Short mmCIF file of C-alpha atoms and ligand atoms in Angstrom, two decimals:
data_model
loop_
_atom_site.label_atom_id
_atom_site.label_comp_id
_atom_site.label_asym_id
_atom_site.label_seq_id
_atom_site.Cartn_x
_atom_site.Cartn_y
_atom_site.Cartn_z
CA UNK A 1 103.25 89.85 88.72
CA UNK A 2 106.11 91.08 90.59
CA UNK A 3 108.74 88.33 88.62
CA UNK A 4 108.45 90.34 85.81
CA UNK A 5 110.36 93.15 87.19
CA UNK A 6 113.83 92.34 88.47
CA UNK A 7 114.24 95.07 90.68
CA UNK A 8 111.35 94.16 92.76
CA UNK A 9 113.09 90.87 93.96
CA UNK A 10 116.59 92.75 94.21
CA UNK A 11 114.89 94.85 96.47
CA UNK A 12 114.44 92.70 99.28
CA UNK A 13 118.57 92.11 99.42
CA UNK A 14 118.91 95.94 99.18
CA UNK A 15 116.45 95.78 102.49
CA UNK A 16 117.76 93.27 103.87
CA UNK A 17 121.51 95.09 103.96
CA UNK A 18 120.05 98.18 105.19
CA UNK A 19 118.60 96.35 107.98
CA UNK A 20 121.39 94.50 109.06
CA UNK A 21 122.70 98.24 110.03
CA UNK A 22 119.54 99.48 112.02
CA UNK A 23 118.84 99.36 116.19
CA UNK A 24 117.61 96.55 116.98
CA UNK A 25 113.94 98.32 117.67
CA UNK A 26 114.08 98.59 114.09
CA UNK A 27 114.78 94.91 113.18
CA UNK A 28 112.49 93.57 115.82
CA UNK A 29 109.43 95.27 113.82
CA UNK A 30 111.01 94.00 110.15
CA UNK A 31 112.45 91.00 110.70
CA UNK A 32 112.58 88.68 108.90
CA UNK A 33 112.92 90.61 105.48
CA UNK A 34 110.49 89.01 103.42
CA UNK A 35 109.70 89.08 100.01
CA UNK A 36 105.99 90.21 99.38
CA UNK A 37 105.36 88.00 96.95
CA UNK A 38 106.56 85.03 98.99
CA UNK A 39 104.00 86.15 101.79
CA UNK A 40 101.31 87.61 99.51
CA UNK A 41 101.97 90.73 100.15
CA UNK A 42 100.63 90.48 104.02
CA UNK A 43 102.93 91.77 107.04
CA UNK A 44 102.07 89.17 109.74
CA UNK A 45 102.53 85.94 108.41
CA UNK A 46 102.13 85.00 112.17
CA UNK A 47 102.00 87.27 114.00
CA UNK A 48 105.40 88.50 113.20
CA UNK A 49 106.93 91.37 114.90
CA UNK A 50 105.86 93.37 117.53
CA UNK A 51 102.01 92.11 116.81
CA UNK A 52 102.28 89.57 119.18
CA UNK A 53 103.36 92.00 122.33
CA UNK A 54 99.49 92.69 123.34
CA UNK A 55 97.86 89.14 122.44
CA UNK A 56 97.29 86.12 120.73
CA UNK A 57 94.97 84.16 122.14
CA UNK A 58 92.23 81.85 120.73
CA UNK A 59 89.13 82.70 119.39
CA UNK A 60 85.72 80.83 119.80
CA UNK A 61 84.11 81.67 116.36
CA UNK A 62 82.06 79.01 116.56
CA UNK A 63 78.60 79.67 115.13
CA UNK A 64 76.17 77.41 116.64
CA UNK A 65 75.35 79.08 120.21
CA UNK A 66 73.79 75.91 122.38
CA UNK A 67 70.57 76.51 124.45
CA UNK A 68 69.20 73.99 127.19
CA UNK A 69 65.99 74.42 126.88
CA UNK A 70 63.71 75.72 123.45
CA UNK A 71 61.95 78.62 125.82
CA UNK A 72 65.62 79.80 126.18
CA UNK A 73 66.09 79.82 123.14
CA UNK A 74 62.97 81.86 121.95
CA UNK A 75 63.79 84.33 124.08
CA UNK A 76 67.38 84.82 123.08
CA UNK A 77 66.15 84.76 119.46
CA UNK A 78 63.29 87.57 120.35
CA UNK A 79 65.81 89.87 121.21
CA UNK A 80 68.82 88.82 118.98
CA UNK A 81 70.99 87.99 122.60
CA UNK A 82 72.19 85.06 124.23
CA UNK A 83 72.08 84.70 128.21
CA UNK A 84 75.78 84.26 128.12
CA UNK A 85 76.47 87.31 125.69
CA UNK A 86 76.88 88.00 121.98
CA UNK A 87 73.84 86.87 119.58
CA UNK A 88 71.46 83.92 119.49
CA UNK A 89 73.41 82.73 116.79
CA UNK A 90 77.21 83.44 116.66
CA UNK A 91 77.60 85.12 113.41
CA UNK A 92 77.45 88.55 114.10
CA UNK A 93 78.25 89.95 117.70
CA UNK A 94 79.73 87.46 118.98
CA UNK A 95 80.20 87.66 122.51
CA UNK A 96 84.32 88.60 122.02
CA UNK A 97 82.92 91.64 119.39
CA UNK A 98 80.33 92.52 122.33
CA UNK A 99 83.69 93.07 125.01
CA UNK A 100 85.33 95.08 122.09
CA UNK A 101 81.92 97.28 121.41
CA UNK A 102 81.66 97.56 125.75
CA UNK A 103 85.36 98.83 125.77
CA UNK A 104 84.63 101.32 122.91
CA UNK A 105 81.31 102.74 124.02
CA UNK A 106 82.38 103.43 127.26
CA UNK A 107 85.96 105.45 126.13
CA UNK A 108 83.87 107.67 123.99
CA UNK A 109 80.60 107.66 126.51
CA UNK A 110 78.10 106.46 124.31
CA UNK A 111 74.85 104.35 124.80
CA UNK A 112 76.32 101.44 122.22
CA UNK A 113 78.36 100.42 120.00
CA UNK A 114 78.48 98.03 117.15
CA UNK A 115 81.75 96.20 115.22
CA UNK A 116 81.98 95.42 111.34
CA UNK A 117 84.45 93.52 109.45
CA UNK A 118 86.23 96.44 108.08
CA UNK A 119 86.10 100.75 108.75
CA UNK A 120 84.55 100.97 105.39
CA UNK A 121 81.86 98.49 106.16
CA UNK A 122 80.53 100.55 109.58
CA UNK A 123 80.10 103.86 107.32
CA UNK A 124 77.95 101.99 104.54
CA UNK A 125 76.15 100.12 107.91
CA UNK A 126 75.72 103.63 109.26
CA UNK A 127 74.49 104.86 105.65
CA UNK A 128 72.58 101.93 104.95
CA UNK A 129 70.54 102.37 108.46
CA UNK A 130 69.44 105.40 107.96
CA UNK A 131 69.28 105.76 103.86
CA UNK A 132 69.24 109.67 103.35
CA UNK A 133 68.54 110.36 99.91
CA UNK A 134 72.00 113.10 99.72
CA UNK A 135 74.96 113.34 102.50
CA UNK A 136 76.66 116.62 102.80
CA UNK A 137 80.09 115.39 102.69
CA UNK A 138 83.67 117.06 103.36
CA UNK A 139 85.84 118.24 100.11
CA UNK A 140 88.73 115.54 101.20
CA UNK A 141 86.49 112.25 102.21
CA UNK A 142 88.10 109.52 102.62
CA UNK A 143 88.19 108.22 98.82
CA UNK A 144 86.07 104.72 99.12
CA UNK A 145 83.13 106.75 101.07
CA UNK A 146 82.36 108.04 97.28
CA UNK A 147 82.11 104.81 95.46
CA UNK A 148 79.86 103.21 98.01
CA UNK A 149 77.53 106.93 97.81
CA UNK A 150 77.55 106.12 94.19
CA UNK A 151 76.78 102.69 94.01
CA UNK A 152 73.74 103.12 96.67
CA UNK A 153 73.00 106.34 94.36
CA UNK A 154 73.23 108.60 97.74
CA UNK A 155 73.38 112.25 96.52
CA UNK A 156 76.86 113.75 97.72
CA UNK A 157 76.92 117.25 98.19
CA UNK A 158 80.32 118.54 98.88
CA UNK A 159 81.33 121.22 101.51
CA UNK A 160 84.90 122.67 101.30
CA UNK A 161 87.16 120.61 102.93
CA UNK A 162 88.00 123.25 105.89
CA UNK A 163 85.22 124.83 105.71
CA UNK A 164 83.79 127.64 107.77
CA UNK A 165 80.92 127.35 109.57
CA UNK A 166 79.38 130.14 106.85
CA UNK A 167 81.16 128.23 104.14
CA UNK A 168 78.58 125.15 105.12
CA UNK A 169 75.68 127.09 106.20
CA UNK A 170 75.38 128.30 102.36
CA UNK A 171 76.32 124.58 101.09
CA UNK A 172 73.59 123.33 103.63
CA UNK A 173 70.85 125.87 102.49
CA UNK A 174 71.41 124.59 99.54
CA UNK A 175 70.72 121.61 100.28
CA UNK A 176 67.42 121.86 102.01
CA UNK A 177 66.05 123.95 98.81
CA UNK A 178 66.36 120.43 97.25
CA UNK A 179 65.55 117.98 100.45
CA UNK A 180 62.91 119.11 102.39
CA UNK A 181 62.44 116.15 104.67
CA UNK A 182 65.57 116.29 107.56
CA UNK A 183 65.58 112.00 107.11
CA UNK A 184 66.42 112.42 103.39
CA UNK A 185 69.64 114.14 104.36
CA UNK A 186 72.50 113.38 106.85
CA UNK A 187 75.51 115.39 108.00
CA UNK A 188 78.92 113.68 107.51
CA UNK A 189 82.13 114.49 108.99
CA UNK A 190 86.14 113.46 108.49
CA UNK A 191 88.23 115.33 110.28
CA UNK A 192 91.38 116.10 109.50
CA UNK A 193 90.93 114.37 106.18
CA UNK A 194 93.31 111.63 105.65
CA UNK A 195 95.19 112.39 102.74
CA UNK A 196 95.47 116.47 103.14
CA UNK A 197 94.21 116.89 106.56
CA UNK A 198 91.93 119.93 106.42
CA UNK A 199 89.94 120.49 109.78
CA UNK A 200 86.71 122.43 109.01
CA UNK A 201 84.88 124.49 112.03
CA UNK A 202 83.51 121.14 113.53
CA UNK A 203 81.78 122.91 116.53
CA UNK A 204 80.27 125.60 114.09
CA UNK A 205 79.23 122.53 111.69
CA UNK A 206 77.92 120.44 114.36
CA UNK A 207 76.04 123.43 115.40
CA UNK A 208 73.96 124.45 112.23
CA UNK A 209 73.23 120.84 111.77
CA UNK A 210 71.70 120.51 114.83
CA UNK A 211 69.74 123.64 114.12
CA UNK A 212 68.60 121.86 111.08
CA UNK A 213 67.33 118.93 112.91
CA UNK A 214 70.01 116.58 110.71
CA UNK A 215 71.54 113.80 111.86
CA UNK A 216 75.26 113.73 112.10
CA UNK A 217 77.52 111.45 111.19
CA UNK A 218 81.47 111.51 112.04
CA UNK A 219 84.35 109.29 110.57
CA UNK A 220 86.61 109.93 113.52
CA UNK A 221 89.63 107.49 112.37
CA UNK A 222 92.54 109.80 112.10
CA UNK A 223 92.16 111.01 115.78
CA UNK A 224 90.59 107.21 117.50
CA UNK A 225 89.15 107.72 120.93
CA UNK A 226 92.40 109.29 122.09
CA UNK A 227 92.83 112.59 120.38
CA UNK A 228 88.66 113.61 119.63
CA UNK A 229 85.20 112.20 121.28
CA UNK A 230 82.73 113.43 118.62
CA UNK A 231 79.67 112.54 121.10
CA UNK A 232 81.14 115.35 123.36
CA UNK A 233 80.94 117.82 120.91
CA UNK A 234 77.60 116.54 120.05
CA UNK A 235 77.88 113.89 117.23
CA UNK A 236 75.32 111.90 117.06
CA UNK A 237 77.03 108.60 115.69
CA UNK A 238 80.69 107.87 115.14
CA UNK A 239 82.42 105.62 112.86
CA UNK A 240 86.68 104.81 113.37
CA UNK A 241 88.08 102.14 111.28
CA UNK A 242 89.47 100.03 114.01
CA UNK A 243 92.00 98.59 111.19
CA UNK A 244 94.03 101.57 112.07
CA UNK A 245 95.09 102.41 115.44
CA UNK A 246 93.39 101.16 117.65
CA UNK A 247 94.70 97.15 116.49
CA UNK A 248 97.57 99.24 115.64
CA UNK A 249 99.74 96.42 113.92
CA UNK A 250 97.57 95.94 110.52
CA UNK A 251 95.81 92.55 111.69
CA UNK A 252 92.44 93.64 112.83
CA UNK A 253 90.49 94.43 109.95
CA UNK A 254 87.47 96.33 111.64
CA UNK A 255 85.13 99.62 112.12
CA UNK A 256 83.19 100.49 114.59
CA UNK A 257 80.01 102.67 114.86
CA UNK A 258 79.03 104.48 118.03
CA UNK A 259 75.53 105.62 119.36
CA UNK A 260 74.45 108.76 121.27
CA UNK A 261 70.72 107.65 121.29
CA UNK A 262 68.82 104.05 121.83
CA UNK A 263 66.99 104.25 118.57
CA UNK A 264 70.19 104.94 115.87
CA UNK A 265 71.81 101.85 118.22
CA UNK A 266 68.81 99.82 117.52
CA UNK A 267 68.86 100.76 113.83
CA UNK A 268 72.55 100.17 113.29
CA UNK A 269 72.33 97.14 114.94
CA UNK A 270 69.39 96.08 113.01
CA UNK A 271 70.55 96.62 109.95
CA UNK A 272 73.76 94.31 110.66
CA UNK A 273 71.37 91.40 111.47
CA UNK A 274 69.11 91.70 108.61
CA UNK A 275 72.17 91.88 106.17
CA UNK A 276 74.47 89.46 108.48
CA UNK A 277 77.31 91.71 107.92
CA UNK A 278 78.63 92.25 111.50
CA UNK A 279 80.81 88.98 111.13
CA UNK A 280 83.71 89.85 112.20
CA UNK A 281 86.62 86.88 113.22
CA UNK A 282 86.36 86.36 117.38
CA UNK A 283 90.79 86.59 116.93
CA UNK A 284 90.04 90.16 115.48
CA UNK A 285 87.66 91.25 118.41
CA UNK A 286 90.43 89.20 120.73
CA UNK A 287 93.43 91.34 119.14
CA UNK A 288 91.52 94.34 119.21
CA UNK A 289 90.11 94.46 122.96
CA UNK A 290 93.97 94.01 124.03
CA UNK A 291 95.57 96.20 121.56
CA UNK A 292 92.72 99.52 122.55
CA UNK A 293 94.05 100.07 125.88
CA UNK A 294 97.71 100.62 124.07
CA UNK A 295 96.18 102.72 121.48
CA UNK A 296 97.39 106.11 123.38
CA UNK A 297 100.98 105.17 123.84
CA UNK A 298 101.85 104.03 120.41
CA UNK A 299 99.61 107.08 119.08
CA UNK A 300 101.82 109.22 120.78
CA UNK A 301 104.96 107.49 119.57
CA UNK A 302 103.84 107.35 115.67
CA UNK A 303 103.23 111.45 116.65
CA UNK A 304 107.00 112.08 118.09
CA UNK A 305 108.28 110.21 115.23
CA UNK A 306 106.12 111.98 112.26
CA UNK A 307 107.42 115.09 114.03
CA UNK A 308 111.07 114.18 113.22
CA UNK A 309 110.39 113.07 110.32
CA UNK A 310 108.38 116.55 109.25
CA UNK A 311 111.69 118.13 110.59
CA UNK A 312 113.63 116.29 108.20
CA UNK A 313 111.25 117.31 105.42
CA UNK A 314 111.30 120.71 105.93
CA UNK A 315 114.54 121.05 105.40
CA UNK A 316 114.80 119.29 101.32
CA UNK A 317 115.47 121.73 98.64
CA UNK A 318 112.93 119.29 96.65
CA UNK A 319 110.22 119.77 99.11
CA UNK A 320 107.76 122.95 98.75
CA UNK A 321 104.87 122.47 101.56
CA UNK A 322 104.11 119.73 104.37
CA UNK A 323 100.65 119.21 105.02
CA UNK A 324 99.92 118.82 108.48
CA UNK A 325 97.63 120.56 110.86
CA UNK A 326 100.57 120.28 113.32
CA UNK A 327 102.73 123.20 112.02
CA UNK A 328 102.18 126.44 113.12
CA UNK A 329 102.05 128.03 109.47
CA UNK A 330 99.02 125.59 108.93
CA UNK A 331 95.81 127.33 108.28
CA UNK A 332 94.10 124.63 110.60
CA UNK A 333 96.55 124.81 113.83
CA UNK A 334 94.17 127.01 115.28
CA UNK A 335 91.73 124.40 115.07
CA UNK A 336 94.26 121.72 115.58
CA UNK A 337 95.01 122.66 118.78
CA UNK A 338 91.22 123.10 119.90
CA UNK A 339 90.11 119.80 118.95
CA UNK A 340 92.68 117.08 118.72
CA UNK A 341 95.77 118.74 120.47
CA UNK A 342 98.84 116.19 119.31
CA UNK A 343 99.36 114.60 116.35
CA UNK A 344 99.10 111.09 114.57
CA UNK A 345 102.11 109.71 112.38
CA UNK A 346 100.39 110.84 109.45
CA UNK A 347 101.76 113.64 107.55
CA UNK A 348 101.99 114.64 103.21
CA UNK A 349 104.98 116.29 101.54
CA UNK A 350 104.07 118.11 98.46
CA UNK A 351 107.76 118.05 96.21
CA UNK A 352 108.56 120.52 93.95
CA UNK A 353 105.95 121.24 91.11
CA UNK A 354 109.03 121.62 88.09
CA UNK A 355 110.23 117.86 89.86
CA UNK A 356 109.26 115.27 87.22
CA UNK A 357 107.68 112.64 89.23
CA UNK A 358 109.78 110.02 87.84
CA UNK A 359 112.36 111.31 90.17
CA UNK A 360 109.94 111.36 93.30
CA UNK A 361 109.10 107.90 92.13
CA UNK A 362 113.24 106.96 92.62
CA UNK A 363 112.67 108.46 96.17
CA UNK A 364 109.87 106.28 96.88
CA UNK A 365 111.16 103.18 95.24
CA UNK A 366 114.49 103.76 96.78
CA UNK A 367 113.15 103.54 100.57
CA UNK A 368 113.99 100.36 102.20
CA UNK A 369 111.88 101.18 106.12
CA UNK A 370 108.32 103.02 104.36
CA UNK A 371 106.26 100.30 102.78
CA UNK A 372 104.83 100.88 99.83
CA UNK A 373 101.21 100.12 101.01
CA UNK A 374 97.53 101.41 101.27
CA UNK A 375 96.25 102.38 105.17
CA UNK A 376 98.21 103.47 107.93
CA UNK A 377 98.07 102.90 111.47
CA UNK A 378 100.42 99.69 111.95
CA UNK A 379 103.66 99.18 112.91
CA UNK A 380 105.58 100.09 110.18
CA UNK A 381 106.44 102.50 107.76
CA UNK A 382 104.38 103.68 104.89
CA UNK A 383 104.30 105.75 101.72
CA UNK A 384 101.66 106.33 99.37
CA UNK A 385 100.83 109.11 96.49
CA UNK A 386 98.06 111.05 97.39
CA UNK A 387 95.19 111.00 94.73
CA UNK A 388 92.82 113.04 95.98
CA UNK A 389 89.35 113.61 94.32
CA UNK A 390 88.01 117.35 94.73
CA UNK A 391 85.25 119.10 93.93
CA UNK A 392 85.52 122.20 95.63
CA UNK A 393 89.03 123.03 97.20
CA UNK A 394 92.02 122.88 95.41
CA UNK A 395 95.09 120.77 96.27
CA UNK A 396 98.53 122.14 96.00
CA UNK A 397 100.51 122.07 93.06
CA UNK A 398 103.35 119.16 93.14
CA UNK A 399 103.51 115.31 93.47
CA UNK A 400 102.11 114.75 96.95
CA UNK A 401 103.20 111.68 98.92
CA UNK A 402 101.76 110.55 102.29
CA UNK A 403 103.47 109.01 104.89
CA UNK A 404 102.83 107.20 107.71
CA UNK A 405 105.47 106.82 110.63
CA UNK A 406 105.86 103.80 112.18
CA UNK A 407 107.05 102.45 115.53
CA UNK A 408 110.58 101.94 114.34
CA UNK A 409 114.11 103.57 115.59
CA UNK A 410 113.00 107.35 114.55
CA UNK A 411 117.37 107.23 113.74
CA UNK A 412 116.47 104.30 110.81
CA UNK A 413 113.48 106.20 109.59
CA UNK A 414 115.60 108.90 109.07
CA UNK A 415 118.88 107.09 107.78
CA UNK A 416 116.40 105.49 105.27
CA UNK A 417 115.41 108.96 103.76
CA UNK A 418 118.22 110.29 103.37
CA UNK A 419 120.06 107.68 101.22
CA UNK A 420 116.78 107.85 99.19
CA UNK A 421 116.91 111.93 98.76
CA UNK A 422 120.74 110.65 97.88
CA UNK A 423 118.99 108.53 94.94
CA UNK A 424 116.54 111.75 94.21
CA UNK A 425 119.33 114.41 94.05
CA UNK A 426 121.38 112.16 91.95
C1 PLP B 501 90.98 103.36 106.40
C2 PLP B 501 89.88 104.29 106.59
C3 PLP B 501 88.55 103.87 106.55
C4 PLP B 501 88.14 102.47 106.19
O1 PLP B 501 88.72 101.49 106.95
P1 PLP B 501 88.93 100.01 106.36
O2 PLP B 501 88.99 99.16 107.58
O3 PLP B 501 90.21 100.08 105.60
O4 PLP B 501 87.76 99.70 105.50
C5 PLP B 501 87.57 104.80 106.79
N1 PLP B 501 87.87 106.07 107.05
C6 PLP B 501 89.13 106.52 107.09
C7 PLP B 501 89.38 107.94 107.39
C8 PLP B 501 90.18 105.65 106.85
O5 PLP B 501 91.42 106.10 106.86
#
């Protein structure tokens, strides 16, 4: 536990003082300092910050739905729908999660839409729907994708994480040598991965699996509806992890999966009602119906601020590379630009390789604003080393750290790094 190490508690003066010095933007979002431990480690105790700006309203969540009549009932339980919306019985899809799933099938024009309780639980509903027997799967997927392939024993056969569209095609053939039958495998795409953020030739990809008669599947979290529309470039089924921008303040645990065709819809949304695992709390749904129609003005505020921050980055004897598709020395800008066109807040330093990373550990621990915490997406800050697990492309030599810019004063951000490079350099 954290008692056992002083500096942990000490920590939350040493914020608390740094704080007391930033714009008020800044304090609004942090205030009041808490210690994790005091809150369990969770951000909104109540709603605190900026989370309430967009709503907090009620939630039904009730789970007995009340028919007049039993022929009423039948006939909402044939068909798994109430007369007054959401299911027959108010477990999963309730009628708040079918205004959220109406909202998001109609930004990325698709025939339907689905919600799960977390981003992670619409890929294995996606998976689970369709059970291939091997995925083709990029280099840099995002890490948890590859213990649920393992524990369902799913085949994953890795394409390089940029890859070409020749690059898959010989993966692919590869593929089919061993799985004959197109249901036995299914196309998966991240793009750009969320650690590294290679973009591969999605049109060329997309392409040769549609040749192939496969069925495609896209985790399209890093962009949301606002910087890609897989169906457009014809996807067949999206997933986004709704946890991440589109709630946008880390209180809406939630994924959603999106349909091109009737059939996947029905089998999506008939594999959440056999396994009852499209619960997902009405206050989520509630939060996340609000907080969607913000998602492209905070998107593009998390993007000006990474910017400044990559600026900053750039410029640190103790930094070698910054990954990000943004920079024109990338080797995906080209492919940047075509697809997504701006950025997220996300971004990865790579430090210098001869750096022992106890002293990149003193920059991270020395931060006060970036959070040391898992996701991204939310309000504030984060930092997190990058553990990527490859198969096929090799990272770059050098601690890598990822950040995540939040919606604080961009002037804090950067106050806050450079009294840690201070503690680094030291
Ligand atoms: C976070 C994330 C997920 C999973 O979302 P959770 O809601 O955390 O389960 C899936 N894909 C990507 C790319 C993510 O970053």
């Amino acid at each position: 536990m954290e008692d056992n190490i002083p500096e942990a508690s000490m920590k939350c003066e040493t914020r608390r003082a740094f704080l007391a010095l930033c714009s008020p933007k800044t304090r609004l979002l942090h205030d009041p300092v808490f210690n994790p431990d005091m809150v369990c480690g969770h951000p909104n105790p109540a709603g605190l910050g900026d989370a309430g700006r967009f709503s907090q309203m009620g939630s039904w969540g009730q789970s007995s739905v009340l028919f007049p009549l039993l022929e009423t009932y039948r006939t909402a339980d044939k068909c798994g729908k109430a007369p007054y919306g959401g299911a027959e019985y108010g477990i999963p899809q309730t009628p708040e999660a079918d205004a959220v799933c109406r909202k998001i099938t109609a930004l990325h024009q698709g025939y339907g839409a689905v919600i799960c309780p977390s981003g992670l639980s619409a890929i294995a509903t996606t998976l689970d729907a369709f059970s291939p027997k091997a995925v083709l799967i990029p280099d840099n997927v995002y890490g948890p994708m590859l213990r649920f392939l393992n524990r369902r024993r799913i085949k994953q056969i890795r394409y390089p994480a940029g890859a070409s569209a020749d690059e898959f095609r010989s993966v692919l053939l590869k593929a089919r040598s061993l799985y004959t039958q197109c249901a036995d495998l299914l196309v998966y795409i991240e793009a750009p991965g969320s650690g590294t953020f290679e973009i591969p030739d999605l049109d060329g990809i997309i392409a040769i699996a549609q040749n192939a008669r496969l069925r495609t599947v896209m985790d399209n979290t890093w962009a949301s509806h606002v910087r890609f529309q897989p169906l457009e470039h014809g996807i067949d089924i999206v997933v986004q992890a709704t946890t991440k921008y589109e709630g946008g303040y880390g209180d809406t645990p939630s994924g959603v999966v999106i349909a091109r065709r009737p059939q996947d819809l029905q089998s999506i949304a008939d594999e959440l009602r056999a396994t009852g695992n499209g619960a997902v709390a009405p206050t989520t749904c509630l939060r996340l119906y609000h907080r969607i129609d913000s998602t492209e003005e905070r998107l593009n505020q998390h993007a000006d601020t990474a910017q400044r921050l990559i600026g900053w980055f750039l410029k640190q004897p103790f930094v070698t590379d910054i990954l990000s598709p943004t920079l024109e020395t990338s080797p995906y800008h080209e492919r940047f630009q075509r697809y997504f066109g701006k950025a997220n807040g996300l971004f990865s330093a790579v430090f210098r390789p001869d750096l022992p990373a106890k002293r990149v550990e003193t920059f991270v621990d020395a931060l006060n604003l970036f959070w040391v915490a898992e996701s991204w997406g939310g309000h504030l800050s984060l930092v997190l080393p990058v553990h990527a697990n490859r198969e096929v492309t090799p990272l770059p030599d050098g601690y890598i750290l990822r950040f995540h810019a939040g919606l604080e004063d961009c002037q804090d951000l950067l106050r806050d790094l450079n009294q840690a490079a201070a503690c680094l350099l030291k």
